[in-house]
mmCIF file of C-alpha atoms and ligand atoms in Angstrom:
data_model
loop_
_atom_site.group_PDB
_atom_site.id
_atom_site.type_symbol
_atom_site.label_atom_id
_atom_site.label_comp_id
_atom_site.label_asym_id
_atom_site.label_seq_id
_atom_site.Cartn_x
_atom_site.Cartn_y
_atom_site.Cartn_z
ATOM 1 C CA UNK F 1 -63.393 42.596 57.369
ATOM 2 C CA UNK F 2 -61.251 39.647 59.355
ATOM 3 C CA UNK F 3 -61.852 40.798 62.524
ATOM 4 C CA UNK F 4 -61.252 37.722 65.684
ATOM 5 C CA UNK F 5 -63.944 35.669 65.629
ATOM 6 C CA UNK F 6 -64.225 36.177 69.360
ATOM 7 C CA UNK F 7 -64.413 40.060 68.703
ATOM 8 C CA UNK F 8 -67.291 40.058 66.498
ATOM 9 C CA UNK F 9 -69.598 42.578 68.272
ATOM 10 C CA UNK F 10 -67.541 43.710 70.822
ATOM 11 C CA UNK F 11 -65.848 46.872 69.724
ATOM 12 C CA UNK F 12 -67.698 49.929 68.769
ATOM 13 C CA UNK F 13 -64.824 51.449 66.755
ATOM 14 C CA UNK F 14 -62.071 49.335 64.810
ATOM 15 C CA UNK F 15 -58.978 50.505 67.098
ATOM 16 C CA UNK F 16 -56.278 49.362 69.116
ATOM 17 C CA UNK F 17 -54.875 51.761 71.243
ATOM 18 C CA UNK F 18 -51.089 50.526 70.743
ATOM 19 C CA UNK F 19 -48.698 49.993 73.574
ATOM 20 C CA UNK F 20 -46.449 52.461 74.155
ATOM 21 C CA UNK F 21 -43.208 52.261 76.543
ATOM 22 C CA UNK F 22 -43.325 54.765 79.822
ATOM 23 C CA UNK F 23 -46.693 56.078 78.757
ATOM 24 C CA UNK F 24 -49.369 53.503 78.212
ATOM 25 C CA UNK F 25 -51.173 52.374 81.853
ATOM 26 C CA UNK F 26 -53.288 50.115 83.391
ATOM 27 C CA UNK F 27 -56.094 53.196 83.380
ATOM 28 C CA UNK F 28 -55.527 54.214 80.176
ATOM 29 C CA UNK F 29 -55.951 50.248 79.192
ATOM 30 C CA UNK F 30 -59.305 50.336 81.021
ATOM 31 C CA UNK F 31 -60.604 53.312 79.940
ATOM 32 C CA UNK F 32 -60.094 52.612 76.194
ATOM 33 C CA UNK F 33 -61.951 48.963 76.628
ATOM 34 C CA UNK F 34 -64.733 50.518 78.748
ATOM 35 C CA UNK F 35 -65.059 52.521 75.623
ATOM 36 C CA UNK F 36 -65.602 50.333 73.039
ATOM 37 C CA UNK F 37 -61.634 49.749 71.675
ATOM 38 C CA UNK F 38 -58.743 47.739 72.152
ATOM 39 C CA UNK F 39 -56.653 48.939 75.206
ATOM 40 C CA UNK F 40 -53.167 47.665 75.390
ATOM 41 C CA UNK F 41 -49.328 48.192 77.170
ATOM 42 C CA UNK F 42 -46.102 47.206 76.595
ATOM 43 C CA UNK F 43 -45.059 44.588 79.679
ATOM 44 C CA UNK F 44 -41.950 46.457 80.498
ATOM 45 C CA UNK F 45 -43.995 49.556 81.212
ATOM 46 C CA UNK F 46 -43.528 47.646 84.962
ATOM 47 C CA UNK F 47 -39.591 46.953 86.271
ATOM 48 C CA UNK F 48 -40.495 43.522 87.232
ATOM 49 C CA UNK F 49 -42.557 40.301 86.614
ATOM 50 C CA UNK F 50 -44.549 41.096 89.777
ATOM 51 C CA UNK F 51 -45.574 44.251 89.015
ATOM 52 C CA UNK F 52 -46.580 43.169 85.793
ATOM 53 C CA UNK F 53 -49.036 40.878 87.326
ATOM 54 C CA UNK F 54 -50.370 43.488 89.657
ATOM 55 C CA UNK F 55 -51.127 45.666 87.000
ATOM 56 C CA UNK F 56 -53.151 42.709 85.196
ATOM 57 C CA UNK F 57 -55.031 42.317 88.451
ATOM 58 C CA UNK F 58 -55.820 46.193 88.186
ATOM 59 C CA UNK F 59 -57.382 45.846 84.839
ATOM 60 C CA UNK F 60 -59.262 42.920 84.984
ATOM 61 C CA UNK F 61 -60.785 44.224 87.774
ATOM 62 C CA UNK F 62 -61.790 47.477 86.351
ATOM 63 C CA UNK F 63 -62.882 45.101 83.358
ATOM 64 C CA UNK F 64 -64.668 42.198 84.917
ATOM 65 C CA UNK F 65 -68.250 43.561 83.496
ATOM 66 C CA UNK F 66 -66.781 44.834 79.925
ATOM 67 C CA UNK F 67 -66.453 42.177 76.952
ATOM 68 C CA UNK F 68 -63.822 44.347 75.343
ATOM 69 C CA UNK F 69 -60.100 42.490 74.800
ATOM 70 C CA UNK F 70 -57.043 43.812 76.225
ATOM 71 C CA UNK F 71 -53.703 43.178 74.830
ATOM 72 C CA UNK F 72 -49.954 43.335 76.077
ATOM 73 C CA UNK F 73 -47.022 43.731 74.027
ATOM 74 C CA UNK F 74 -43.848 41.626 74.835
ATOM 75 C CA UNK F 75 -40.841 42.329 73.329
ATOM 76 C CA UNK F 76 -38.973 38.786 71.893
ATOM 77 C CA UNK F 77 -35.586 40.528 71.480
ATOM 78 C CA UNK F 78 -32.444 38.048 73.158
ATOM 79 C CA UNK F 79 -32.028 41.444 75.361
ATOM 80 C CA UNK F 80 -35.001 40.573 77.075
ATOM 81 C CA UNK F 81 -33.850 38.591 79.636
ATOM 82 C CA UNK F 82 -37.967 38.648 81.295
ATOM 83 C CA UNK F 83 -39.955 36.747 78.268
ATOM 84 C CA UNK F 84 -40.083 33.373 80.251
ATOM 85 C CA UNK F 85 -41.356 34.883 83.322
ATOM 86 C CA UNK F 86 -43.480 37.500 81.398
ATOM 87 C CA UNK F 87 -44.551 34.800 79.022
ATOM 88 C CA UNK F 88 -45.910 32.512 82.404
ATOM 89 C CA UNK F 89 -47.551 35.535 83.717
ATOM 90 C CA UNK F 90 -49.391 36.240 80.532
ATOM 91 C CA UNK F 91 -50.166 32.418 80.193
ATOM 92 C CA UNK F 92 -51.600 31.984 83.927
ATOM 93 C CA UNK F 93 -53.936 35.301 83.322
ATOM 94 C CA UNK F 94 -55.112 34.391 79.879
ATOM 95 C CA UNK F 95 -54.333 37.625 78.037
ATOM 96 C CA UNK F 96 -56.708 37.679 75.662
ATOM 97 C CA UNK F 97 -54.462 39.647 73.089
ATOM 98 C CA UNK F 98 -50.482 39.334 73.106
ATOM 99 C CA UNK F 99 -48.728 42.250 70.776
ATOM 100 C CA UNK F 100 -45.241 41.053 69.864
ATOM 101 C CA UNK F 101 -42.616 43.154 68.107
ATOM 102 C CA UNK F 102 -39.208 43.064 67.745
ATOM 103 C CA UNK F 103 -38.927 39.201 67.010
ATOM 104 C CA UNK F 104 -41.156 35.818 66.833
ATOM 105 C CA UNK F 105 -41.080 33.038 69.197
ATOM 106 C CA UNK F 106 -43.692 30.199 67.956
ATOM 107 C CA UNK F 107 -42.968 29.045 71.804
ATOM 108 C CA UNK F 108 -45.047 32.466 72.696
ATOM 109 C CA UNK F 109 -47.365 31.292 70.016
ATOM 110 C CA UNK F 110 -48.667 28.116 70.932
ATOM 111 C CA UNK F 111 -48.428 29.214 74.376
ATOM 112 C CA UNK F 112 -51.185 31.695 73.911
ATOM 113 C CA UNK F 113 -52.931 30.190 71.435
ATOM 114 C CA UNK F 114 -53.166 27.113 74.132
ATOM 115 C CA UNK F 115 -55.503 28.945 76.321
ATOM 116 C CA UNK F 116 -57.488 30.593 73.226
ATOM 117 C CA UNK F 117 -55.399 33.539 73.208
ATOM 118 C CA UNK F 118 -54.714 35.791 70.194
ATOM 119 C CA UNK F 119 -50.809 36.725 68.973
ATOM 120 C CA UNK F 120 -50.915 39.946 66.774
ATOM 121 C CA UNK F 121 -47.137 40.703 65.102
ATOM 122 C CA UNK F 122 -45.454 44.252 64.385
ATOM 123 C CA UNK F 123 -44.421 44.043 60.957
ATOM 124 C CA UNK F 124 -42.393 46.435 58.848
ATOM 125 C CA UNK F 125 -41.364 44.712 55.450
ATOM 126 C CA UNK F 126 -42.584 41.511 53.886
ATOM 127 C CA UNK F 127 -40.086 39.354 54.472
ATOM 128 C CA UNK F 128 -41.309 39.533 58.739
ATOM 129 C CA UNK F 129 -44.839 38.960 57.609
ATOM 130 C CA UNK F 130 -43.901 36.303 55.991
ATOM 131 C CA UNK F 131 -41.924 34.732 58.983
ATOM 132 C CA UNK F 132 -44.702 35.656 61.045
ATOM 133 C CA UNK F 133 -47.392 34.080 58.971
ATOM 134 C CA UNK F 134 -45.586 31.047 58.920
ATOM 135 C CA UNK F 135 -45.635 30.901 62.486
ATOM 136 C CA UNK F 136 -49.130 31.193 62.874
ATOM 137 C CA UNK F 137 -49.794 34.270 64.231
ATOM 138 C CA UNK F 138 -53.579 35.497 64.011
ATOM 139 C CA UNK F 139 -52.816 39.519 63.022
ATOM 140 C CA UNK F 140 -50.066 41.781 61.078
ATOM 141 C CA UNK F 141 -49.742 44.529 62.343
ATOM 142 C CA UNK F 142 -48.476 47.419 59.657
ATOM 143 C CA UNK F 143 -46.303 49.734 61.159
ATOM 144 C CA UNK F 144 -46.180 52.485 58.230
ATOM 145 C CA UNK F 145 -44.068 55.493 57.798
ATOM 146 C CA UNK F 146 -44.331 58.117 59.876
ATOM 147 C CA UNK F 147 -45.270 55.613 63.311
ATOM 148 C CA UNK F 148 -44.681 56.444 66.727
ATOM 149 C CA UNK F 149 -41.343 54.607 68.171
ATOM 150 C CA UNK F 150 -39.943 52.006 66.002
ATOM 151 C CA UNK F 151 -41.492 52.601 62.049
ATOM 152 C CA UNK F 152 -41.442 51.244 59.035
ATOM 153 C CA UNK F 153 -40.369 52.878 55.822
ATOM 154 C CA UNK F 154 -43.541 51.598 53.513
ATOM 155 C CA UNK F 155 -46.485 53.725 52.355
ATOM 156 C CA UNK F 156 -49.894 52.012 53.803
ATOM 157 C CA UNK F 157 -51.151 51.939 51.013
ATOM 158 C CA UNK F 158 -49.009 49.566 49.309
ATOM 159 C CA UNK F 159 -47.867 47.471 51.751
ATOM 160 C CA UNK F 160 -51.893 46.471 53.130
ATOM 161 C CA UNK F 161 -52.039 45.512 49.763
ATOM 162 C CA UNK F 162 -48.571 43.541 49.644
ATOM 163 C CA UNK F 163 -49.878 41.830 52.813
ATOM 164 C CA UNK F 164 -53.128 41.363 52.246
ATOM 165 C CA UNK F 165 -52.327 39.364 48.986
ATOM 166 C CA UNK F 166 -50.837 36.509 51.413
ATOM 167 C CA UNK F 167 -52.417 36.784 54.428
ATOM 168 C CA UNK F 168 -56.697 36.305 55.129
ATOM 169 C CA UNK F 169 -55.775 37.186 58.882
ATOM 170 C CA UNK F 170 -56.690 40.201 60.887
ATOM 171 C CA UNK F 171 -54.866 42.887 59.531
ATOM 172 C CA UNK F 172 -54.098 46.195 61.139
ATOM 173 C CA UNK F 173 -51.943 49.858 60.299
ATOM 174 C CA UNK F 174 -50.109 51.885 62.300
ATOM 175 C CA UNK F 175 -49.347 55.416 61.469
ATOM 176 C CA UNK F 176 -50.267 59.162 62.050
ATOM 177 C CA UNK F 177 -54.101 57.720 62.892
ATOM 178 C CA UNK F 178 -55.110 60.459 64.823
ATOM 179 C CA UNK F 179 -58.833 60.893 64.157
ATOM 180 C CA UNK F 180 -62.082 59.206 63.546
ATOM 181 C CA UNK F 181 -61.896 60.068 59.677
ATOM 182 C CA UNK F 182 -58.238 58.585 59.524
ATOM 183 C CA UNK F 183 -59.586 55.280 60.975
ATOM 184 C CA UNK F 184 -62.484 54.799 58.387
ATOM 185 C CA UNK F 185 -59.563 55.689 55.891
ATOM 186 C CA UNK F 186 -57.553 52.971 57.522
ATOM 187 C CA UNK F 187 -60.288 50.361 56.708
ATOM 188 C CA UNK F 188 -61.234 51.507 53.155
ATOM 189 C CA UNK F 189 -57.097 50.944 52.744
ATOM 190 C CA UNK F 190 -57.848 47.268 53.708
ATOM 191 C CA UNK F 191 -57.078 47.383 57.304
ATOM 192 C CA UNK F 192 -59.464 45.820 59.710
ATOM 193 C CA UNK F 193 -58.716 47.599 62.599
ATOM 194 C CA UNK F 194 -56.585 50.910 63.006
ATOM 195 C CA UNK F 195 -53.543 50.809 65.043
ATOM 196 C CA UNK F 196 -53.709 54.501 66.760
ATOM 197 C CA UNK F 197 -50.582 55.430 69.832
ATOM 198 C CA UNK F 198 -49.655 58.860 69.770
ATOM 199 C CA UNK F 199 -52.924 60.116 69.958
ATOM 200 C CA UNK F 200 -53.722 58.082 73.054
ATOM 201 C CA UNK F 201 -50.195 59.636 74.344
ATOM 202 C CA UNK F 202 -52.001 62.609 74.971
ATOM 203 C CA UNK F 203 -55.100 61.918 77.221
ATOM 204 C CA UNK F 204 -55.190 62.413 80.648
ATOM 205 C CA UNK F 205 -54.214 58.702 81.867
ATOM 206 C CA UNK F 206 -51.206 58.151 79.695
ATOM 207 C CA UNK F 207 -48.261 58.428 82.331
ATOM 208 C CA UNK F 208 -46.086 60.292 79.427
ATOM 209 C CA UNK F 209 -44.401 63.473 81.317
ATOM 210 C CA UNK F 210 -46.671 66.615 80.819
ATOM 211 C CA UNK F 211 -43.824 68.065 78.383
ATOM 212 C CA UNK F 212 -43.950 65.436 75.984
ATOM 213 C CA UNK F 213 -47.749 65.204 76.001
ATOM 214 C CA UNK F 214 -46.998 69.062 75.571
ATOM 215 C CA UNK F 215 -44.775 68.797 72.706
ATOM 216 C CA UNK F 216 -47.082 66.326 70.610
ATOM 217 C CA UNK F 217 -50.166 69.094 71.317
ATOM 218 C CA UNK F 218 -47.898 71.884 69.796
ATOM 219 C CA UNK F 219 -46.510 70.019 67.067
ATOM 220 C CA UNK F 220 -46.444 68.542 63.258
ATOM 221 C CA UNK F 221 -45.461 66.109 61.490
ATOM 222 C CA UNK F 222 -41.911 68.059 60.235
ATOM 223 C CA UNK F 223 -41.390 68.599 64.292
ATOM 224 C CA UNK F 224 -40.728 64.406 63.744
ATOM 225 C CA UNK F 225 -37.092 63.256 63.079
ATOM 226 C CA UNK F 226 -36.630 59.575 62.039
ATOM 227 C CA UNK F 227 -33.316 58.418 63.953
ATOM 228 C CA UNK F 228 -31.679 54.913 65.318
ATOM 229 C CA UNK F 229 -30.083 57.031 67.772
ATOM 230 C CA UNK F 230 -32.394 56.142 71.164
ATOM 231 C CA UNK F 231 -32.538 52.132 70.590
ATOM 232 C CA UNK F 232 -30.598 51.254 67.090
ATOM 233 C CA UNK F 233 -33.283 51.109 65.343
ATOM 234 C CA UNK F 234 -35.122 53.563 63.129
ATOM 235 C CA UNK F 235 -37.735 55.185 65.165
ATOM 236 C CA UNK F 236 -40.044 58.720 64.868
ATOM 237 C CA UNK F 237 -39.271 61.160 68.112
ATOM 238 C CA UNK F 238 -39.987 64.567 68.739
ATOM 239 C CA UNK F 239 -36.694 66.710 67.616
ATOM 240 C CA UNK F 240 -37.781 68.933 70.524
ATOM 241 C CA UNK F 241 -37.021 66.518 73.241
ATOM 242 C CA UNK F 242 -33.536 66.176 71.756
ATOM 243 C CA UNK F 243 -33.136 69.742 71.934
ATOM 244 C CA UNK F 244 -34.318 69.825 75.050
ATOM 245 C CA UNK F 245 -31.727 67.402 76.319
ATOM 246 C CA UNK F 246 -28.936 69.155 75.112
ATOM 247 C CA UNK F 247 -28.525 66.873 71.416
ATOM 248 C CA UNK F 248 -27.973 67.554 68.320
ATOM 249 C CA UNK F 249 -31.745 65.740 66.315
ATOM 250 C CA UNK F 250 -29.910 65.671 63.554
ATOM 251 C CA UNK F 251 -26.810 63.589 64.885
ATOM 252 C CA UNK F 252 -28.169 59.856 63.479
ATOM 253 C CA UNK F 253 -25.324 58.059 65.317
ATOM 254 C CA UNK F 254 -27.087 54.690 66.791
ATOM 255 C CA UNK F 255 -26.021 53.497 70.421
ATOM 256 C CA UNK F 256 -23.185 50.910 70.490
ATOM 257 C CA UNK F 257 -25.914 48.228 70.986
ATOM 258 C CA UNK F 258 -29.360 47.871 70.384
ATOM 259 C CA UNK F 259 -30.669 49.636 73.524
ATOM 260 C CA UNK F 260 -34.304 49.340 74.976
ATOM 261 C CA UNK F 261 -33.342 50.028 78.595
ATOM 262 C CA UNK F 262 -33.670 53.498 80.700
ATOM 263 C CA UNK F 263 -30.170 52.946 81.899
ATOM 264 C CA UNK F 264 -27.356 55.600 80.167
ATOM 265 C CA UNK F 265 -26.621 58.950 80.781
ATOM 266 C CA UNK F 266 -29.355 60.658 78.486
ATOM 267 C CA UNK F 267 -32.021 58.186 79.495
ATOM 268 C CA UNK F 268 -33.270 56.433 76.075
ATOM 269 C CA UNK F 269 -37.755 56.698 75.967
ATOM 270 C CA UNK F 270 -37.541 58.709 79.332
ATOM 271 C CA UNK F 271 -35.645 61.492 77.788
ATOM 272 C CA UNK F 272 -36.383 61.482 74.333
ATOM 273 C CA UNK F 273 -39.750 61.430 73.293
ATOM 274 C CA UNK F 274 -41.494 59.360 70.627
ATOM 275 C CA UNK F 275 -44.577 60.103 68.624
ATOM 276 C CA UNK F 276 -45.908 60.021 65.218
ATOM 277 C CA UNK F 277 -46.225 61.975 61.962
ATOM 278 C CA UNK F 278 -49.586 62.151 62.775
ATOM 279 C CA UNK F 279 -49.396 64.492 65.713
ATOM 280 C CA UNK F 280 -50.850 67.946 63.646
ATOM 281 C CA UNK F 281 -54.230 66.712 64.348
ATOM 282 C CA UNK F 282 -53.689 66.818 68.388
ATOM 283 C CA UNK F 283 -54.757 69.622 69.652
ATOM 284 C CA UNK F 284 -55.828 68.736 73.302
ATOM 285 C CA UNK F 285 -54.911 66.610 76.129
ATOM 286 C CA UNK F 286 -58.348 64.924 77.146
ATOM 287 C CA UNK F 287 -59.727 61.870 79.161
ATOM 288 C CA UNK F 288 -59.294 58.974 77.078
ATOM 289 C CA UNK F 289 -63.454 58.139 77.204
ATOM 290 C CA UNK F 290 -63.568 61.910 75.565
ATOM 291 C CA UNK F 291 -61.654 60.935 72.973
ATOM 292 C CA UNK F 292 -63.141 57.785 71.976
ATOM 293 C CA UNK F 293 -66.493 59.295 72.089
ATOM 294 C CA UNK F 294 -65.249 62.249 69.903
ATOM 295 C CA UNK F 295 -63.224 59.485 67.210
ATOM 296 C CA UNK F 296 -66.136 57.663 67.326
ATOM 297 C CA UNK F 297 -68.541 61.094 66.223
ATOM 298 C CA UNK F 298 -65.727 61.793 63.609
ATOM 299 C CA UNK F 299 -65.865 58.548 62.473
ATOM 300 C CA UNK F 300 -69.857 58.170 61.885
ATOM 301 C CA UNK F 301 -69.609 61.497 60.687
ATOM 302 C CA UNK F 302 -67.027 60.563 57.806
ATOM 303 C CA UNK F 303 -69.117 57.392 57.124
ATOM 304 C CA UNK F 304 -72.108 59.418 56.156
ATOM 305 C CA UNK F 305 -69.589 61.705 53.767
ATOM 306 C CA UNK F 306 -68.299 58.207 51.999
ATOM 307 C CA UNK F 307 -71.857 57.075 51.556
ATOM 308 C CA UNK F 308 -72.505 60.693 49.611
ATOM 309 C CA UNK F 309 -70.076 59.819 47.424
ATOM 310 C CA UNK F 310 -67.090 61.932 46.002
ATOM 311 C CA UNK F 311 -69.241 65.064 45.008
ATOM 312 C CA UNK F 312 -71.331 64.649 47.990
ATOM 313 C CA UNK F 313 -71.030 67.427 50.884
ATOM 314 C CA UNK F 314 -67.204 68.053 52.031
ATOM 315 C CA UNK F 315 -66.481 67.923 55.923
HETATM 316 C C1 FMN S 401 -44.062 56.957 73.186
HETATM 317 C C2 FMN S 401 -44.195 55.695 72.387
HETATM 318 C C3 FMN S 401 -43.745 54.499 72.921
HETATM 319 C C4 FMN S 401 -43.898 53.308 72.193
HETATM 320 N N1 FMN S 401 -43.506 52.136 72.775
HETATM 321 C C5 FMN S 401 -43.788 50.953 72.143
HETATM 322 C C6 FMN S 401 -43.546 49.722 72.787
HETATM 323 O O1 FMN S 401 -43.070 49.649 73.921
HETATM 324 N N2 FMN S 401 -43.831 48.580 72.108
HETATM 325 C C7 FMN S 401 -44.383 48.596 70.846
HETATM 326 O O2 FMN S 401 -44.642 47.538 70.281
HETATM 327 N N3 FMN S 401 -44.623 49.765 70.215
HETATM 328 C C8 FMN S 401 -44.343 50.933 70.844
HETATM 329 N N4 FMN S 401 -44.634 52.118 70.221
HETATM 330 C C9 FMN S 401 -45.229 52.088 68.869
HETATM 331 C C10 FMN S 401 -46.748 52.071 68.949
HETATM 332 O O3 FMN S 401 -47.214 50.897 69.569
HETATM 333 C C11 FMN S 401 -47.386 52.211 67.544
HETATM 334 O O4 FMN S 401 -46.769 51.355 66.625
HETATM 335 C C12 FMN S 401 -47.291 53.638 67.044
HETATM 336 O O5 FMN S 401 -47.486 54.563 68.088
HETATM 337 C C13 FMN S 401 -48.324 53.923 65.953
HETATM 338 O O6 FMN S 401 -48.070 55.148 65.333
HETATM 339 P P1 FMN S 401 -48.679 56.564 65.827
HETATM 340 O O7 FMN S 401 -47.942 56.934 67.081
HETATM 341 O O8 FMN S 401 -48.353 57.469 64.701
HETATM 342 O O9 FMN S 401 -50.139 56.388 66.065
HETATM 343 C C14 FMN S 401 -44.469 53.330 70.905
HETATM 344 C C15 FMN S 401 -44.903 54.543 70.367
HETATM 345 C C16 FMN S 401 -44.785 55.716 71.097
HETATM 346 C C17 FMN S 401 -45.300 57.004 70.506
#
């Protein structure tokens, strides 16, 4: 395990709850830390810089007797014309975790790791790791086939072990993690911690509209189509939701340019709704401190099953 050094004790399950645009808030953040994992949203979630740092006053009030970490994903894309302002915000509160995806900015880096702060990057291939390593960030974060949003192409499998042969960082996967057995899976893979958003999609505190959270109870992974056709880059969304808005989820055309905003026609994210491969194993819409107490049973209970070894009792 190469979990923070500051973490060590903290968590009582090896999880991030992953940020997730329109959908992950600052009570679903608070919940998930007051329950023993990573909480975490994308900055954006808020239209401006302001609200932003209201919504870090929210949770570090609801957190200011819990040890658990939060984190905040900022995109460092050039189309986000908010990473300076986001960046000072994120700086002056000492975030303990920053998530960054869509490109690298050492700036960001030192920045954060100036007041102690921790940078974990979104990786999909090995030549971003790479990048990233070089930079200095302190976690890779896998995103495998069959992710939420923006995913990768590799199997889990091989590319933990692709990374973990040049990197002695905290590593973590994303990927159709929906359950407590799936996380233990994650770590005997060589993950450290599991990287888990869809199922956190559907809890009570996620501000996701009732129909997607809907959707991702009633369906599978083949209910899943892998198009650039909300942002420009690949992505996993529910073919329903296309439907739904009167597309065709088989028409792969990608926007003229890459698109993260909420601001066409058919309303990219707002509309069309992301999720996982994983989403066969959600069945239920609960509170999110449910749900971590249930992964948490699941997960025990699979630990005791890998200690009986492989013709021990089946689960
Ligand atoms: C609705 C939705 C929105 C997402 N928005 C973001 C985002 O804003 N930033 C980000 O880094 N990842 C985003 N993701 C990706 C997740 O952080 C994570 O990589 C993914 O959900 C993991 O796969 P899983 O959904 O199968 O668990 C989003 C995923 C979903 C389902």
């Amino acid at each position: 395990m190469t979990l923070p050094g500051s973490w060590k004790g903290k968590l009582s399950l090896p999880v991030v709850a992953s940020p997730m645009f329109l959908t992950s808030t600052p009570e679903l953040v608070i919940a998930c830390c007051r329950s023993g994992i990573v909480g975490s949203f994308p900055v954006l979630n808020e239209r401006r810089t302001e609200g932003y740092a209201t919504w870090l006053d929210r949770i570090e009030h609801g957190l200011s007797d819990c040890d658990v970490p939060f984190g905040v994903n900022i995109v460092v894309h050039r189309s986000n014309a908010r990473l300076e302002a986001d960046l000072s915000v994120t700086v002056g509160h000492e975030v303990p975790l920053v998530i960054t995806s869509l490109g690298l900015n050492r700036d960001l880096i030192d920045a954060v790791h100036g007041y102690g702060g921790l940078v974990f990057h979104d990786v999909v291939n090995m030549r971003f790791a790479e990048k990233a390593i070089e930079a200095g960030v302190d976690g890779l974060i896998a995103v495998t086939h069959g992710a939420g949003g923006h995913a990768g192409g590799l199997n889990p499998f091989a590319f933990l072990q692709d990374l973990r042969s040049v990197f002695d960082g905290t590593l973590l996967v994303g990927g159709a993690i929906s359950t407590g057995r799936q996380i233990l899976a994650a770590q005997m893979m060589g993950a450290d911690l599991a990287y888990m958003g869809s199922r956190f999609l559907a809890t009570r505190e996620s501000s996701a509209p009732l129909r997607h959270k809907e959707l991702v109870v009633e369906g599978r992974a083949e209910d899943i189509v892998l198009t650039p056709r909300v942002s420009g880059v690949p992505g996993n969304f529910l073919r329903r939701s296309f439907v739904e808005a009167g597309l065709d989820p088989d028409d792969y055309t990608p926007p003229a340019e890459f698109n993260l905003s909420t601001t066409d026609d058919i309303k990219p994210w707002r509309d069309l709704w992301a999720a996982g491969q994983g989403i066969g194993a959600i069945t239920d819409i609960p509170d999110a401190s449910d749900l971590c107490a249930r992964l948490q049973s699941e997960y025990d209970q699979a630990r005791v099953v890998a200690a009986a070894g492989f013709d021990g009792p089946c689960v």
